[in-house]
Tab-separated table of C-alpha atoms in Angstrom:
chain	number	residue	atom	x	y	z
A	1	UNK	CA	-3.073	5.966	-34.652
A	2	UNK	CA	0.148	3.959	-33.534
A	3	UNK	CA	-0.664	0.602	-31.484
A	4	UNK	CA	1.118	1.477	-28.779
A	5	UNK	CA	1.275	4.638	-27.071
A	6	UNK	CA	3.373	5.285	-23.870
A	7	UNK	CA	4.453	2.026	-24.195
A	8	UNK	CA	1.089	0.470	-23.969
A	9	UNK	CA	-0.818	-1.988	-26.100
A	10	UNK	CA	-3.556	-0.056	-26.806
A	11	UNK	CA	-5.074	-2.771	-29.272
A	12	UNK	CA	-4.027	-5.530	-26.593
A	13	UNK	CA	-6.049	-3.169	-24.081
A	14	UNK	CA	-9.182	-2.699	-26.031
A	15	UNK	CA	-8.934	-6.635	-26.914
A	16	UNK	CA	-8.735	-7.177	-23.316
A	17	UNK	CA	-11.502	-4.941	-22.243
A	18	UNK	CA	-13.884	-6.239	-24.888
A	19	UNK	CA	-13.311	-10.080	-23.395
A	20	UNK	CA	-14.048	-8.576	-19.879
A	21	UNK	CA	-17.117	-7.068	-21.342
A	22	UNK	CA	-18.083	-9.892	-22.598
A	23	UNK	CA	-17.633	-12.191	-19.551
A	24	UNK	CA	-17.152	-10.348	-15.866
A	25	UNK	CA	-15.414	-13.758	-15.005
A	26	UNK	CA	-12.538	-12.949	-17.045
A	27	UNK	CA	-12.029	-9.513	-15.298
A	28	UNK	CA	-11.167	-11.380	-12.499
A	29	UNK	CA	-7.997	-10.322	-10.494
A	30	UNK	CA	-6.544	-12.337	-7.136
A	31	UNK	CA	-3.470	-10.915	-5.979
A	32	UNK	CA	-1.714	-12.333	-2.747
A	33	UNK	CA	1.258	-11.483	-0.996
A	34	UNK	CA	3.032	-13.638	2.110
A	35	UNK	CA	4.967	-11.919	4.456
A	36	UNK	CA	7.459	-13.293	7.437
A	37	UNK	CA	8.509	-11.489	9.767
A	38	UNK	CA	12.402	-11.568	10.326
A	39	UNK	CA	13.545	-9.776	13.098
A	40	UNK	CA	12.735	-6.154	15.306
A	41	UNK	CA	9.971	-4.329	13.079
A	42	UNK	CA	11.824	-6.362	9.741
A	43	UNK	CA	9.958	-8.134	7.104
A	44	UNK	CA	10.267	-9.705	3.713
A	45	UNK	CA	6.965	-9.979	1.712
A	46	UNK	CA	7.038	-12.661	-1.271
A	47	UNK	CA	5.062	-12.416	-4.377
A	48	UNK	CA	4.737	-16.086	-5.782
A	49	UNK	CA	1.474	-15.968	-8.240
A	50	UNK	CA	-1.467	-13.879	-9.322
A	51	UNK	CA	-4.810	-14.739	-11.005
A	52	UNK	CA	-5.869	-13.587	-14.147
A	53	UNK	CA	-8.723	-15.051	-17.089
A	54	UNK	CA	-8.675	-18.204	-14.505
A	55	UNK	CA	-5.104	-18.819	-15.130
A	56	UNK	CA	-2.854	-18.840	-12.326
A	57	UNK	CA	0.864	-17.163	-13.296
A	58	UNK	CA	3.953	-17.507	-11.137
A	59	UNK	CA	5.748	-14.484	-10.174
A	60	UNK	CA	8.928	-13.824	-8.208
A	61	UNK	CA	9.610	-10.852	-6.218
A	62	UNK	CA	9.831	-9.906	-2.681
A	63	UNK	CA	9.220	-6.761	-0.773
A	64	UNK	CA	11.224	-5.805	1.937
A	65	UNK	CA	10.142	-3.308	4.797
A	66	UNK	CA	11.955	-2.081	8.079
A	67	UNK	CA	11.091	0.957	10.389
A	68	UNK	CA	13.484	3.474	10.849
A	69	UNK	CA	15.895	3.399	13.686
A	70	UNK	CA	13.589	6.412	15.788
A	71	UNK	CA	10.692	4.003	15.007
A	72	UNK	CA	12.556	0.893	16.548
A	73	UNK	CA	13.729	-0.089	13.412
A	74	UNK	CA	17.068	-0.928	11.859
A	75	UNK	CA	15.903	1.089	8.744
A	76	UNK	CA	16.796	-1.670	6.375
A	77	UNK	CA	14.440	-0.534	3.778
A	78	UNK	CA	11.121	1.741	3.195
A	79	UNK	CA	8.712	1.263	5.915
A	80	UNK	CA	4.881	-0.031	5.421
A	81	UNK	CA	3.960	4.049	5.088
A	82	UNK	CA	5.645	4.493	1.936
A	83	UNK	CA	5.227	1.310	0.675
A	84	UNK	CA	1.731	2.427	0.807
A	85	UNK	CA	2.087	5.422	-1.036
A	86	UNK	CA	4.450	3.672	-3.897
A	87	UNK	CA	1.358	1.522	-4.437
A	88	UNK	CA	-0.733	4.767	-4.658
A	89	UNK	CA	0.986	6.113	-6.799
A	90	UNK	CA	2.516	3.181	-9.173
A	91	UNK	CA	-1.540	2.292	-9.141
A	92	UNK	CA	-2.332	5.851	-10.575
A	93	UNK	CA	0.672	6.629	-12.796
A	94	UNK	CA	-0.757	3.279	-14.677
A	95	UNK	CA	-4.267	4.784	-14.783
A	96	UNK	CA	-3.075	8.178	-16.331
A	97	UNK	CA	-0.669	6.365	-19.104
A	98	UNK	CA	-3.585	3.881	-19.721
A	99	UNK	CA	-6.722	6.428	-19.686
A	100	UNK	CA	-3.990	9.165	-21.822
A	101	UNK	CA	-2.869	5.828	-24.277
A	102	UNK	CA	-6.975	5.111	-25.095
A	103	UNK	CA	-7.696	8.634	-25.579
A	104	UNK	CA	-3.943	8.563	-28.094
A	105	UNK	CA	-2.819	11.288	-26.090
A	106	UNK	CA	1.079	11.475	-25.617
A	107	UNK	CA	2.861	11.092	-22.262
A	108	UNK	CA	6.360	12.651	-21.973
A	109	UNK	CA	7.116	12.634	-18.062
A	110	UNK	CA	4.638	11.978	-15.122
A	111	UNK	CA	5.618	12.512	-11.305
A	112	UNK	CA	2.958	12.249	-8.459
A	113	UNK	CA	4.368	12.941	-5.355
A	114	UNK	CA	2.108	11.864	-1.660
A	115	UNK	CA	2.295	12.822	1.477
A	116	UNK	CA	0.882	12.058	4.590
A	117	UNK	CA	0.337	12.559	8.657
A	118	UNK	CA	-0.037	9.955	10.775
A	119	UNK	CA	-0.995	10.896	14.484
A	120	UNK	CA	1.165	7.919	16.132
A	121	UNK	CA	-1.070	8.449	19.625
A	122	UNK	CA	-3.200	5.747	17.363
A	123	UNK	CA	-0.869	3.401	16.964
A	124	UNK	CA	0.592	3.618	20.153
A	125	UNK	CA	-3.042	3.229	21.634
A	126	UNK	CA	-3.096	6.517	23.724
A	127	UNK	CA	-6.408	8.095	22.761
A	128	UNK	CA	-9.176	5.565	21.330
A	129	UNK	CA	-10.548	8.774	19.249
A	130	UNK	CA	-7.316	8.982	17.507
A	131	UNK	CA	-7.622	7.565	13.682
A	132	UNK	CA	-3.964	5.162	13.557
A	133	UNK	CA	-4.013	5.627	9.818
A	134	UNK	CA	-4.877	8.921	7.529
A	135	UNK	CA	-7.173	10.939	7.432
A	136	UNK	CA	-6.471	12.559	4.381
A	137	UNK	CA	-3.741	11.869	1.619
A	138	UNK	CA	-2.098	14.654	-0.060
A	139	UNK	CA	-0.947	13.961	-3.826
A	140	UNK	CA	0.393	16.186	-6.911
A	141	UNK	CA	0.277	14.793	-10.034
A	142	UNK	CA	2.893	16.204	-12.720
A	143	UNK	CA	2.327	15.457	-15.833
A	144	UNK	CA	3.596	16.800	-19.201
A	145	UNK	CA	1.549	15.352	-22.379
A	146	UNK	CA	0.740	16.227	-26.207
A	147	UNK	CA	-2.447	17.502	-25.147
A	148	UNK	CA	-4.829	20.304	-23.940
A	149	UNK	CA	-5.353	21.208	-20.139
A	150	UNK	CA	-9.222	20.425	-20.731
A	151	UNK	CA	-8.170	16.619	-21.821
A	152	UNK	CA	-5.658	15.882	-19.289
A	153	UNK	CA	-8.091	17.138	-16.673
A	154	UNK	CA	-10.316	14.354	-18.249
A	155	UNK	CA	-8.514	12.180	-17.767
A	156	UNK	CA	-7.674	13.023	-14.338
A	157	UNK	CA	-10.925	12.639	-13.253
A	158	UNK	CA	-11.366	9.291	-15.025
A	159	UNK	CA	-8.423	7.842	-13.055
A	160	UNK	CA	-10.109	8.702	-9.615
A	161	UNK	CA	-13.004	6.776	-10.728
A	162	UNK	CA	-11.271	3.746	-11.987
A	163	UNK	CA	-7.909	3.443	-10.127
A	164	UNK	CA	-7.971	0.313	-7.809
A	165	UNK	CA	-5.387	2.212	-4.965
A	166	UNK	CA	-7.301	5.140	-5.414
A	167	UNK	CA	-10.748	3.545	-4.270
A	168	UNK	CA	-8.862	1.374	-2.141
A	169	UNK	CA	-7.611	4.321	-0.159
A	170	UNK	CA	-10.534	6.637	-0.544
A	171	UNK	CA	-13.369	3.653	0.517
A	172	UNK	CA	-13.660	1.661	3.485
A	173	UNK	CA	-12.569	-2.140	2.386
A	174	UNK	CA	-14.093	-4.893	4.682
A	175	UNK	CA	-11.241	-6.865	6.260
A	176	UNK	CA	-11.319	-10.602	7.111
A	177	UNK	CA	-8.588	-11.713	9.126
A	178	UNK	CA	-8.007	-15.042	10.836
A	179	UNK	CA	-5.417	-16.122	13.487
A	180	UNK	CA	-3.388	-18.918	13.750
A	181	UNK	CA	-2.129	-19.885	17.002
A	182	UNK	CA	1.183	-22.455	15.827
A	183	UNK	CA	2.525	-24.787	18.132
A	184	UNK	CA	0.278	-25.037	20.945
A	185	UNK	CA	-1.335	-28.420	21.578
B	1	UNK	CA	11.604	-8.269	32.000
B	2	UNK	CA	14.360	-7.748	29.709
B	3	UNK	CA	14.187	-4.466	28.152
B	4	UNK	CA	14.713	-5.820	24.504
B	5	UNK	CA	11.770	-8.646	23.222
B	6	UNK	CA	11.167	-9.489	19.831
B	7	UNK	CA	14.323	-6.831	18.860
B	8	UNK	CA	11.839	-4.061	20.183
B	9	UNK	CA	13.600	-1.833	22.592
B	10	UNK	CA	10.542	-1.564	25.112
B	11	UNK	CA	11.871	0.891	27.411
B	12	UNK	CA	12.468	3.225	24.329
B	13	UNK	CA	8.745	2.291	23.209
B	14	UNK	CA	7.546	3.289	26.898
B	15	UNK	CA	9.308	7.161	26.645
B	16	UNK	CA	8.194	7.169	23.370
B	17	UNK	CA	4.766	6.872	24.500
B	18	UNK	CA	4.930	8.543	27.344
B	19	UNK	CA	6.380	12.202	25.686
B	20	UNK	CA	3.553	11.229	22.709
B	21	UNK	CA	0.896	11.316	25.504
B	22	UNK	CA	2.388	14.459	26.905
B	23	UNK	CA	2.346	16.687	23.927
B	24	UNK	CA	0.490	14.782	21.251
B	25	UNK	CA	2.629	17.530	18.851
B	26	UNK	CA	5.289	14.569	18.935
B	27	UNK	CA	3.467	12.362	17.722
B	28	UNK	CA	3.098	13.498	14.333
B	29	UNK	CA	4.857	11.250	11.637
B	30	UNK	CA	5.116	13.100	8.021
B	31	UNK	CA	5.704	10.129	5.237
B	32	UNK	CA	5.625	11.555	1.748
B	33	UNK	CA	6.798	9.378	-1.671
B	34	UNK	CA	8.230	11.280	-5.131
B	35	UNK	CA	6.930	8.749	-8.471
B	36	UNK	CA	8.511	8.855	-11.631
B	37	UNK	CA	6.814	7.002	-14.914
B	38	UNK	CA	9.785	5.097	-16.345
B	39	UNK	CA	7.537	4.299	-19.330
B	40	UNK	CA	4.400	1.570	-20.014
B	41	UNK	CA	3.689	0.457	-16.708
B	42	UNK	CA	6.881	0.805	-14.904
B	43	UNK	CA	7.403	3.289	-12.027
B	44	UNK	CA	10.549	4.307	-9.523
B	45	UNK	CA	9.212	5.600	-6.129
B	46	UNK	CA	11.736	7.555	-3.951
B	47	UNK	CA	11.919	7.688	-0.296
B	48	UNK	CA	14.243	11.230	0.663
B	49	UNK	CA	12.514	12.158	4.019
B	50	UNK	CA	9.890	11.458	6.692
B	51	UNK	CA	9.144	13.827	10.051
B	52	UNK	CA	9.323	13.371	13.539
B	53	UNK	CA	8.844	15.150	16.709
B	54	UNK	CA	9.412	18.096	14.252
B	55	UNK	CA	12.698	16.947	12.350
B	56	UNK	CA	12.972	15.718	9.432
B	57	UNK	CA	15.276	12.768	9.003
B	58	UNK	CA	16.817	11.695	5.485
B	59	UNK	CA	16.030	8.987	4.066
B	60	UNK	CA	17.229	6.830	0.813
B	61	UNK	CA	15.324	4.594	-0.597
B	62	UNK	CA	13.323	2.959	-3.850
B	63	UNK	CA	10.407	1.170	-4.770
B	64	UNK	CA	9.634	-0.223	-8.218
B	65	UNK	CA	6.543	-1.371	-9.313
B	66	UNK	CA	5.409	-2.542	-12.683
B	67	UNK	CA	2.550	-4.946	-14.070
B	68	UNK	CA	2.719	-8.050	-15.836
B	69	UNK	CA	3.022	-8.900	-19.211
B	70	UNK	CA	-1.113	-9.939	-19.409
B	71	UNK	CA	-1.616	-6.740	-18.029
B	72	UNK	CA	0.213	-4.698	-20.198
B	73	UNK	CA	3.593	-4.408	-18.644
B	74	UNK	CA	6.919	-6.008	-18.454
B	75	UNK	CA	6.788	-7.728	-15.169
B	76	UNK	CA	10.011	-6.344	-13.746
B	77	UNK	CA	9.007	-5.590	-10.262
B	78	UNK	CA	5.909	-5.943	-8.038
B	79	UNK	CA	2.539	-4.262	-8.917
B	80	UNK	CA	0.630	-1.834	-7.320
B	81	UNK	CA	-1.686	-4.537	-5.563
B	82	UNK	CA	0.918	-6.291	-4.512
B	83	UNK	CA	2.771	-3.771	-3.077
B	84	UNK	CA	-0.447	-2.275	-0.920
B	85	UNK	CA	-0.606	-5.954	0.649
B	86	UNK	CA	3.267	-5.331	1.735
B	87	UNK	CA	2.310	-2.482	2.795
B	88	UNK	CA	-0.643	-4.094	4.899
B	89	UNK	CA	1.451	-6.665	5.843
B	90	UNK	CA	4.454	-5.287	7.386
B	91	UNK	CA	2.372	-2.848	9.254
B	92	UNK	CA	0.541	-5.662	11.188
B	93	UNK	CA	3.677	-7.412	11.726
B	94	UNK	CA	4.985	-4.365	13.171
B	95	UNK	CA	1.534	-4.122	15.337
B	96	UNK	CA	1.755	-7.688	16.674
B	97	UNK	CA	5.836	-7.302	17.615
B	98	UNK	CA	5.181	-4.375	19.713
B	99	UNK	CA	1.978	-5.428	20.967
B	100	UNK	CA	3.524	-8.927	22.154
B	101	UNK	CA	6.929	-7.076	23.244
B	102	UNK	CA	4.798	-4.376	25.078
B	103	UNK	CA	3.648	-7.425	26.969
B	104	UNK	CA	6.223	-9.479	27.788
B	105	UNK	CA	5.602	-11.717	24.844
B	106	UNK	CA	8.384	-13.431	22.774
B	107	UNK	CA	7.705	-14.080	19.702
B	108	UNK	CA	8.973	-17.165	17.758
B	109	UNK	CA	7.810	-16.637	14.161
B	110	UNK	CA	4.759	-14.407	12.571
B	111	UNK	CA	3.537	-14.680	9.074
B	112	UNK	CA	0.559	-13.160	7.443
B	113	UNK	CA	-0.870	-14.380	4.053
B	114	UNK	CA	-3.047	-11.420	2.441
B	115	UNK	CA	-5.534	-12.153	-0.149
B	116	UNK	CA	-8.337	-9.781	-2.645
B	117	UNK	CA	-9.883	-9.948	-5.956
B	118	UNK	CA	-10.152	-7.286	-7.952
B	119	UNK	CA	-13.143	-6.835	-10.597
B	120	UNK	CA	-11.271	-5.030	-13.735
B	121	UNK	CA	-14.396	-3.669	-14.963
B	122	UNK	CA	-13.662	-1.168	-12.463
B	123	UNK	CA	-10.114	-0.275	-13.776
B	124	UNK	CA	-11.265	-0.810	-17.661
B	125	UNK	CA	-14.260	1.913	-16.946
B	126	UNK	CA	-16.775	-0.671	-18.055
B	127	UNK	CA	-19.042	-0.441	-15.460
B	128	UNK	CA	-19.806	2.279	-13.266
B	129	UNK	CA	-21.675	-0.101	-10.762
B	130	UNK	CA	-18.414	-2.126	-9.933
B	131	UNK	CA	-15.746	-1.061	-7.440
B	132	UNK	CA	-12.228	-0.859	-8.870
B	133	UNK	CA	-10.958	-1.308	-5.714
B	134	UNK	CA	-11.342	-4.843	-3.192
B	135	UNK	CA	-14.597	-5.076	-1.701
B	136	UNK	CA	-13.085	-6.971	1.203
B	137	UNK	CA	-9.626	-8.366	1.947
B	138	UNK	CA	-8.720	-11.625	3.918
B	139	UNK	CA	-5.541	-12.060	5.667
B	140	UNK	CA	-3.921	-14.893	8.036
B	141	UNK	CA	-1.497	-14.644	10.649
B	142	UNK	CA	0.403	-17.271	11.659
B	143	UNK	CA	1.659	-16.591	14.904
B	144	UNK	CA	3.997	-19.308	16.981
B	145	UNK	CA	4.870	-17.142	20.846
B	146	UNK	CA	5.236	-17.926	24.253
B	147	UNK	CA	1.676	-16.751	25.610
B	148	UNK	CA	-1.657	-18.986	25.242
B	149	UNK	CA	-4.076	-18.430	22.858
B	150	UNK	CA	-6.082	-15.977	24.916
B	151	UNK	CA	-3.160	-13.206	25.017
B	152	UNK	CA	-2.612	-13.644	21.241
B	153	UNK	CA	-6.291	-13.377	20.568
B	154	UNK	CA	-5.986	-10.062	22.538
B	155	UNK	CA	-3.240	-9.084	21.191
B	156	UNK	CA	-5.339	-9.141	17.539
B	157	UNK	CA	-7.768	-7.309	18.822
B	158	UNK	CA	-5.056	-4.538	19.621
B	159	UNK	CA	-3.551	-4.752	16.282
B	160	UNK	CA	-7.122	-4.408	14.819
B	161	UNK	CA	-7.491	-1.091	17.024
B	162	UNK	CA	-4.503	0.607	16.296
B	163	UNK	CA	-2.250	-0.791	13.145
B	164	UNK	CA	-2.020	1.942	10.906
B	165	UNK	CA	-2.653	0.459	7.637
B	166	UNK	CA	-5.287	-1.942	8.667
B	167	UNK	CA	-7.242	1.534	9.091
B	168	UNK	CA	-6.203	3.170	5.596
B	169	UNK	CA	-7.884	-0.467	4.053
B	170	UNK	CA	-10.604	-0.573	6.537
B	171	UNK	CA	-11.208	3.495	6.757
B	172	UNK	CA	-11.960	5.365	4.000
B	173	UNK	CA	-9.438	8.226	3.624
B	174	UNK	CA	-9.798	11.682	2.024
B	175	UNK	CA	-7.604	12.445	-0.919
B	176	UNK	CA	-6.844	15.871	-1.967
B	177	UNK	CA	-5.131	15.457	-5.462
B	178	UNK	CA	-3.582	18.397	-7.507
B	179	UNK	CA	-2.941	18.316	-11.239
B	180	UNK	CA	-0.185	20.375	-12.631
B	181	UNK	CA	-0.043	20.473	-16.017
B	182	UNK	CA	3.670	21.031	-17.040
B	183	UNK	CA	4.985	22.347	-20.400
B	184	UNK	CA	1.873	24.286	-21.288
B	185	UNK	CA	2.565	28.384	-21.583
């Protein structure tokens, strides 16, 4: 079998899985993002470093998000919806090529496409019984590959259980926030 | 009170409201994302349409995501973690912009830092027992506005209580996936 399938490493993969076997310390991811706001419902996330193996790696990318103009936005770019769903689905099309590359199954073309309702009665505080986010998110998963229905439903059912966006949506997360009031004395 | 704080148009916040409250029909918002793999870890996201107050409005817009090199990919864009935090992100900044403009607050400046470790056991399928997902995510807002500390504490509470994506990380959400399986007779 070829090391690299769909473009991944498989032997990088396994070599990486085996060290995070070995030691749950090196399986340890922190990801953080800063975001300023810049204006009406405008802002620009920036992505400066991530954690891996105890290393810390610089990165450089930012995110932009606006709402659109019927949302009081100057729809500028996506808005924090479908940014949400991107990372759904970015999260699981890299859990179907990785979970299809260890089994040496062959990926020729994957689409998901999500959808969602939001009941904005939430957001705009109307009705404290309203849910402001989802409750349920819709997603199709296209997926053409050198293998049987039977597999590919395999591994299908493997990337529910191990996708982080997929758990992060489908479980409660426990949130920490803290506020900074600048600039009074 | 000027009818425009913080860019937010609060007059056209108030009708908003007030026909959501009417006939809560209008206050449905349809978001929906199309993914395409690209190849290893590397995905496009397109943004062609939302709904609201039963039209739907074009849209044009892209996402990329990829991973980093240690993690298999070829660090072109944002990942999928990173992106979700955007996604958190801009949403509360939205929340605290309307919150503050719905109350006469002007704000100065607003950033939020957003933090999570992830335990890639979970991903890597080496141990059922761990969550691939984040336990529990800490964030920081920075907030510098015209109002003591009391109205901006209240005004987190409000955000807390109604931003939509603070509930998809802090609610769990149903997902209803469907695999198609294309190219098979």
């Amino acid at each position: 079998m070829d090391s690299v399938i769909n473009g991944i490493d498989v032997e990088a993969l396994k070599s990486f899985a085996d060290s995070a076997a070995e030691d749950p310390e090196k399986a340890k991811a922190k990801f953080a993002v800063q975001t300023r706001w810049t204006g009406q419902t405008r802002t620009v996330s920036s992505v400066k470093s991530y954690g891996l193996l105890g290393e810390t790696y610089e990165r450089s990318f930012t995110i932009e998000a606006d709402e659109p103009q019927e949302l009081l936005g100057n729809n500028t770019a996506p808005n924090p919806q479908e940014l949400l769903m991107a990372a759904l689905n970015a999260c699981l099309s890299v859990g179907y090529v990785l979970n299809a590359a260890m089994a040496g199954v062959l990926v020729r073309s994957l689409e998901i496409e999500t959808r969602g309702e939001l009941d904005l009665r939430g957001l705009l505080a109307l009705d404290e019984e309203v849910n402001p986010g989802y409750d349920e998110v819709h997603y199709r998963v296209c997926i053409d590959a050198d293998a049987t229905t039977e597999q590919l439903e395999e591994i299908h059912q493997a990337v529910m259980r191990t996708s982080p966006n997929f758990s992060n949506f489908s479980k409660s997360i426990r949130m920490v926030p803290e506020l900074v009031v600048v600039g009074h004395e």
